[in-house]
């Protein structure tokens, strides 16, 4: 009896889906397990693909894409990310190997070099990205920080710390958007 009910459900389900696809002749195809597709869809809507960060006085805006939007570039490694920065130092777009990512207890640390001048002191930005889960694909807001790190440059025998830090608070927004290929 249990086998007949399972077979009837499988036939009804497969007939329904074939009918929904517009086929005029419906033949039962057997039992179909839809769980992997449902899980993939749930994961897709629970993970953000765009993160936008703004400081409280709106002088700096950062947009981070874990998977860089198109067009695909030949020199991009697989799974390349993209980060755009607009702030006091200027406007920059970083992609692929120019973005360094490191997992930490704080979250994902995303580092880019804003000013590479080693003579005067290099300026780097490290953004802390916590894990953010979307609920039903809805935009989620959160708080985080970024740290600007400046080196001394080539200074001979200078006493003191070789790096200085400026911590910046940011409001973040995580969302799942349609990206160009």
PDB file of C-alpha atoms in Angstrom:
ATOM      1  CA  UNK A   1       0.000   0.000   0.000  1.00  0.00           C
ATOM      2  CA  UNK A   2       2.833   2.403   0.944  1.00  0.00           C
ATOM      3  CA  UNK A   3       4.604   1.679  -2.362  1.00  0.00           C
ATOM      4  CA  UNK A   4       1.452   2.388  -4.375  1.00  0.00           C
ATOM      5  CA  UNK A   5       0.918   5.732  -2.592  1.00  0.00           C
ATOM      6  CA  UNK A   6       4.569   6.732  -3.170  1.00  0.00           C
ATOM      7  CA  UNK A   7       4.287   5.774  -6.842  1.00  0.00           C
ATOM      8  CA  UNK A   8       1.012   7.723  -7.178  1.00  0.00           C
ATOM      9  CA  UNK A   9       2.587  10.805  -5.586  1.00  0.00           C
ATOM     10  CA  UNK A  10       5.644  10.516  -7.861  1.00  0.00           C
ATOM     11  CA  UNK A  11       3.474  10.121 -10.964  1.00  0.00           C
ATOM     12  CA  UNK A  12       1.196  12.998  -9.959  1.00  0.00           C
ATOM     13  CA  UNK A  13       4.151  15.253  -9.143  1.00  0.00           C
ATOM     14  CA  UNK A  14       6.049  14.478 -12.340  1.00  0.00           C
ATOM     15  CA  UNK A  15       2.893  14.849 -14.443  1.00  0.00           C
ATOM     16  CA  UNK A  16       2.181  18.203 -12.813  1.00  0.00           C
ATOM     17  CA  UNK A  17       5.691  19.537 -13.510  1.00  0.00           C
ATOM     18  CA  UNK A  18       5.751  18.280 -17.094  1.00  0.00           C
ATOM     19  CA  UNK A  19       2.323  19.862 -17.568  1.00  0.00           C
ATOM     20  CA  UNK A  20       3.611  23.108 -16.109  1.00  0.00           C
ATOM     21  CA  UNK A  21       6.395  23.098 -18.673  1.00  0.00           C
ATOM     22  CA  UNK A  22       3.820  23.092 -21.439  1.00  0.00           C
ATOM     23  CA  UNK A  23       4.224  19.549 -22.687  1.00  0.00           C
ATOM     24  CA  UNK A  24       1.119  18.117 -24.290  1.00  0.00           C
ATOM     25  CA  UNK A  25       1.997  14.453 -23.695  1.00  0.00           C
ATOM     26  CA  UNK A  26       2.728  13.601 -20.080  1.00  0.00           C
ATOM     27  CA  UNK A  27       4.525  10.397 -19.229  1.00  0.00           C
ATOM     28  CA  UNK A  28       5.409   9.558 -15.636  1.00  0.00           C
ATOM     29  CA  UNK A  29       9.160   9.742 -15.100  1.00  0.00           C
ATOM     30  CA  UNK A  30       9.349   8.207 -11.642  1.00  0.00           C
ATOM     31  CA  UNK A  31      10.077   9.729  -8.273  1.00  0.00           C
ATOM     32  CA  UNK A  32      11.930  13.046  -8.271  1.00  0.00           C
ATOM     33  CA  UNK A  33      13.775  14.388  -5.238  1.00  0.00           C
ATOM     34  CA  UNK A  34      13.441  18.174  -5.171  1.00  0.00           C
ATOM     35  CA  UNK A  35      15.365  18.695  -1.942  1.00  0.00           C
ATOM     36  CA  UNK A  36      18.771  19.610  -3.513  1.00  0.00           C
ATOM     37  CA  UNK A  37      17.147  22.275  -5.679  1.00  0.00           C
ATOM     38  CA  UNK A  38      15.252  23.652  -2.698  1.00  0.00           C
ATOM     39  CA  UNK A  39      18.445  23.742  -0.616  1.00  0.00           C
ATOM     40  CA  UNK A  40      20.384  25.460  -3.435  1.00  0.00           C
ATOM     41  CA  UNK A  41      17.625  28.041  -3.818  1.00  0.00           C
ATOM     42  CA  UNK A  42      17.503  28.654  -0.053  1.00  0.00           C
ATOM     43  CA  UNK A  43      21.307  29.108   0.083  1.00  0.00           C
ATOM     44  CA  UNK A  44      21.220  31.469  -2.879  1.00  0.00           C
ATOM     45  CA  UNK A  45      18.686  33.718  -1.166  1.00  0.00           C
ATOM     46  CA  UNK A  46      20.384  33.533   2.249  1.00  0.00           C
ATOM     47  CA  UNK A  47      23.815  34.642   0.994  1.00  0.00           C
ATOM     48  CA  UNK A  48      24.529  38.212  -0.027  1.00  0.00           C
ATOM     49  CA  UNK A  49      26.443  38.947  -3.219  1.00  0.00           C
ATOM     50  CA  UNK A  50      26.805  42.697  -2.609  1.00  0.00           C
ATOM     51  CA  UNK A  51      27.892  44.524   0.536  1.00  0.00           C
ATOM     52  CA  UNK A  52      27.703  48.321   0.772  1.00  0.00           C
ATOM     53  CA  UNK A  53      29.484  50.235   3.562  1.00  0.00           C
ATOM     54  CA  UNK A  54      29.094  53.897   4.491  1.00  0.00           C
ATOM     55  CA  UNK A  55      30.768  55.839   7.301  1.00  0.00           C
ATOM     56  CA  UNK A  56      28.592  57.971   9.630  1.00  0.00           C
ATOM     57  CA  UNK A  57      29.544  61.288   8.014  1.00  0.00           C
ATOM     58  CA  UNK A  58      29.242  59.852   4.480  1.00  0.00           C
ATOM     59  CA  UNK A  59      32.760  60.742   3.320  1.00  0.00           C
ATOM     60  CA  UNK A  60      33.613  57.131   2.461  1.00  0.00           C
ATOM     61  CA  UNK A  61      31.644  54.487   0.601  1.00  0.00           C
ATOM     62  CA  UNK A  62      32.819  50.946  -0.112  1.00  0.00           C
ATOM     63  CA  UNK A  63      31.033  48.321  -2.213  1.00  0.00           C
ATOM     64  CA  UNK A  64      32.268  44.724  -2.045  1.00  0.00           C
ATOM     65  CA  UNK A  65      31.238  41.881  -4.350  1.00  0.00           C
ATOM     66  CA  UNK A  66      32.439  38.437  -3.161  1.00  0.00           C
ATOM     67  CA  UNK A  67      32.058  37.287  -6.790  1.00  0.00           C
ATOM     68  CA  UNK A  68      33.039  40.090  -9.179  1.00  0.00           C
ATOM     69  CA  UNK A  69      30.287  41.199 -11.556  1.00  0.00           C
ATOM     70  CA  UNK A  70      30.881  40.886 -15.292  1.00  0.00           C
ATOM     71  CA  UNK A  71      32.277  41.145 -17.719  1.00  0.00           C
ATOM     72  CA  UNK A  72      34.668  38.307 -16.888  1.00  0.00           C
ATOM     73  CA  UNK A  73      38.310  39.316 -17.345  1.00  0.00           C
ATOM     74  CA  UNK A  74      41.016  37.001 -18.634  1.00  0.00           C
ATOM     75  CA  UNK A  75      43.419  37.889 -15.799  1.00  0.00           C
ATOM     76  CA  UNK A  76      40.842  37.256 -13.035  1.00  0.00           C
ATOM     77  CA  UNK A  77      41.439  34.125 -10.963  1.00  0.00           C
ATOM     78  CA  UNK A  78      38.421  31.851 -10.462  1.00  0.00           C
ATOM     79  CA  UNK A  79      36.110  33.303  -7.832  1.00  0.00           C
ATOM     80  CA  UNK A  80      37.640  36.784  -8.097  1.00  0.00           C
ATOM     81  CA  UNK A  81      36.119  39.506  -5.910  1.00  0.00           C
ATOM     82  CA  UNK A  82      35.680  43.219  -6.558  1.00  0.00           C
ATOM     83  CA  UNK A  83      35.864  46.183  -4.183  1.00  0.00           C
ATOM     84  CA  UNK A  84      35.192  49.817  -5.055  1.00  0.00           C
ATOM     85  CA  UNK A  85      36.341  52.567  -2.706  1.00  0.00           C
ATOM     86  CA  UNK A  86      35.307  56.224  -2.749  1.00  0.00           C
ATOM     87  CA  UNK A  87      36.840  58.337  -0.010  1.00  0.00           C
ATOM     88  CA  UNK A  88      39.288  61.091   0.904  1.00  0.00           C
ATOM     89  CA  UNK A  89      42.133  59.282  -0.910  1.00  0.00           C
ATOM     90  CA  UNK A  90      40.198  59.098  -4.190  1.00  0.00           C
ATOM     91  CA  UNK A  91      38.137  56.575  -6.142  1.00  0.00           C
ATOM     92  CA  UNK A  92      39.546  53.090  -6.721  1.00  0.00           C
ATOM     93  CA  UNK A  93      38.318  49.759  -8.042  1.00  0.00           C
ATOM     94  CA  UNK A  94      40.182  46.641  -6.922  1.00  0.00           C
ATOM     95  CA  UNK A  95      39.675  43.226  -8.448  1.00  0.00           C
ATOM     96  CA  UNK A  96      41.104  39.735  -8.192  1.00  0.00           C
ATOM     97  CA  UNK A  97      44.632  39.542  -6.762  1.00  0.00           C
ATOM     98  CA  UNK A  98      44.574  43.204  -5.635  1.00  0.00           C
ATOM     99  CA  UNK A  99      42.157  42.114  -2.880  1.00  0.00           C
ATOM    100  CA  UNK A 100      43.564  40.050  -0.030  1.00  0.00           C
ATOM    101  CA  UNK A 101      41.075  38.060   2.035  1.00  0.00           C
ATOM    102  CA  UNK A 102      41.730  36.291   5.311  1.00  0.00           C
ATOM    103  CA  UNK A 103      39.344  34.482   7.647  1.00  0.00           C
ATOM    104  CA  UNK A 104      39.641  35.493  11.296  1.00  0.00           C
ATOM    105  CA  UNK A 105      37.614  35.247  14.513  1.00  0.00           C
ATOM    106  CA  UNK A 106      36.323  38.766  13.725  1.00  0.00           C
ATOM    107  CA  UNK A 107      35.015  37.721  10.318  1.00  0.00           C
ATOM    108  CA  UNK A 108      36.475  37.980   6.835  1.00  0.00           C
ATOM    109  CA  UNK A 109      39.281  40.561   6.677  1.00  0.00           C
ATOM    110  CA  UNK A 110      39.363  42.247   3.262  1.00  0.00           C
ATOM    111  CA  UNK A 111      42.515  44.276   2.594  1.00  0.00           C
ATOM    112  CA  UNK A 112      43.405  46.590  -0.310  1.00  0.00           C
ATOM    113  CA  UNK A 113      46.278  49.024  -0.791  1.00  0.00           C
ATOM    114  CA  UNK A 114      45.010  52.584  -1.245  1.00  0.00           C
ATOM    115  CA  UNK A 115      48.477  54.152  -1.657  1.00  0.00           C
ATOM    116  CA  UNK A 116      51.380  51.833  -2.477  1.00  0.00           C
ATOM    117  CA  UNK A 117      54.168  54.404  -2.036  1.00  0.00           C
ATOM    118  CA  UNK A 118      56.727  52.656   0.184  1.00  0.00           C
ATOM    119  CA  UNK A 119      58.970  55.768   0.304  1.00  0.00           C
ATOM    120  CA  UNK A 120      56.346  57.924   2.013  1.00  0.00           C
ATOM    121  CA  UNK A 121      54.505  55.098   3.737  1.00  0.00           C
ATOM    122  CA  UNK A 122      52.016  52.682   2.288  1.00  0.00           C
ATOM    123  CA  UNK A 123      48.309  53.139   3.102  1.00  0.00           C
ATOM    124  CA  UNK A 124      46.141  50.034   3.380  1.00  0.00           C
ATOM    125  CA  UNK A 125      42.467  49.580   4.176  1.00  0.00           C
ATOM    126  CA  UNK A 126      41.253  46.453   5.982  1.00  0.00           C
ATOM    127  CA  UNK A 127      37.502  45.965   6.157  1.00  0.00           C
ATOM    128  CA  UNK A 128      35.965  43.540   8.660  1.00  0.00           C
ATOM    129  CA  UNK A 129      33.078  41.608   7.096  1.00  0.00           C
ATOM    130  CA  UNK A 130      31.079  39.512   9.556  1.00  0.00           C
ATOM    131  CA  UNK A 131      28.974  36.601   8.368  1.00  0.00           C
ATOM    132  CA  UNK A 132      25.582  38.013   7.391  1.00  0.00           C
ATOM    133  CA  UNK A 133      22.629  35.730   6.671  1.00  0.00           C
ATOM    134  CA  UNK A 134      19.745  37.103   4.677  1.00  0.00           C
ATOM    135  CA  UNK A 135      16.225  36.188   5.718  1.00  0.00           C
ATOM    136  CA  UNK A 136      14.001  35.394   2.726  1.00  0.00           C
ATOM    137  CA  UNK A 137      16.437  37.227   0.455  1.00  0.00           C
ATOM    138  CA  UNK A 138      15.790  40.537   2.239  1.00  0.00           C
ATOM    139  CA  UNK A 139      18.470  43.209   2.675  1.00  0.00           C
ATOM    140  CA  UNK A 140      20.150  43.086   6.093  1.00  0.00           C
ATOM    141  CA  UNK A 141      21.897  45.999   7.782  1.00  0.00           C
ATOM    142  CA  UNK A 142      24.776  45.612  10.244  1.00  0.00           C
ATOM    143  CA  UNK A 143      27.632  47.520  11.907  1.00  0.00           C
ATOM    144  CA  UNK A 144      31.314  46.906  11.283  1.00  0.00           C
ATOM    145  CA  UNK A 145      34.694  48.643  11.183  1.00  0.00           C
ATOM    146  CA  UNK A 146      37.502  49.320   8.763  1.00  0.00           C
ATOM    147  CA  UNK A 147      41.091  50.039   9.700  1.00  0.00           C
ATOM    148  CA  UNK A 148      43.400  52.275   7.703  1.00  0.00           C
ATOM    149  CA  UNK A 149      47.005  51.257   8.297  1.00  0.00           C
ATOM    150  CA  UNK A 150      49.836  53.630   7.381  1.00  0.00           C
ATOM    151  CA  UNK A 151      53.490  52.628   7.345  1.00  0.00           C
ATOM    152  CA  UNK A 152      56.380  54.990   8.079  1.00  0.00           C
ATOM    153  CA  UNK A 153      58.031  54.502   4.741  1.00  0.00           C
ATOM    154  CA  UNK A 154      61.808  54.474   4.465  1.00  0.00           C
ATOM    155  CA  UNK A 155      62.820  56.244   7.658  1.00  0.00           C
ATOM    156  CA  UNK A 156      66.219  55.360   9.098  1.00  0.00           C
ATOM    157  CA  UNK A 157      66.459  54.646  12.843  1.00  0.00           C
ATOM    158  CA  UNK A 158      63.165  56.223  13.819  1.00  0.00           C
ATOM    159  CA  UNK A 159      61.889  55.311  17.263  1.00  0.00           C
ATOM    160  CA  UNK A 160      58.281  54.285  17.777  1.00  0.00           C
ATOM    161  CA  UNK A 161      55.675  52.134  16.072  1.00  0.00           C
ATOM    162  CA  UNK A 162      56.225  51.321  12.411  1.00  0.00           C
ATOM    163  CA  UNK A 163      52.491  51.345  11.697  1.00  0.00           C
ATOM    164  CA  UNK A 164      49.716  53.735  12.696  1.00  0.00           C
ATOM    165  CA  UNK A 165      46.030  52.823  12.687  1.00  0.00           C
ATOM    166  CA  UNK A 166      42.847  54.754  12.107  1.00  0.00           C
ATOM    167  CA  UNK A 167      39.678  52.846  12.977  1.00  0.00           C
ATOM    168  CA  UNK A 168      36.529  53.823  11.091  1.00  0.00           C
ATOM    169  CA  UNK A 169      32.986  52.710  12.002  1.00  0.00           C
ATOM    170  CA  UNK A 170      30.769  51.680   9.081  1.00  0.00           C
ATOM    171  CA  UNK A 171      27.115  50.880   8.524  1.00  0.00           C
ATOM    172  CA  UNK A 172      26.875  47.881   6.250  1.00  0.00           C
ATOM    173  CA  UNK A 173      24.085  46.561   4.068  1.00  0.00           C
ATOM    174  CA  UNK A 174      24.127  43.014   2.716  1.00  0.00           C
ATOM    175  CA  UNK A 175      21.850  42.077  -0.135  1.00  0.00           C
ATOM    176  CA  UNK A 176      21.383  39.682  -2.994  1.00  0.00           C
ATOM    177  CA  UNK A 177      21.178  41.551  -6.311  1.00  0.00           C
ATOM    178  CA  UNK A 178      21.195  40.542  -9.958  1.00  0.00           C
ATOM    179  CA  UNK A 179      24.728  40.968 -11.280  1.00  0.00           C
ATOM    180  CA  UNK A 180      25.789  41.303 -14.927  1.00  0.00           C
ATOM    181  CA  UNK A 181      27.680  38.361 -16.411  1.00  0.00           C
TER     182      UNK A 181
END
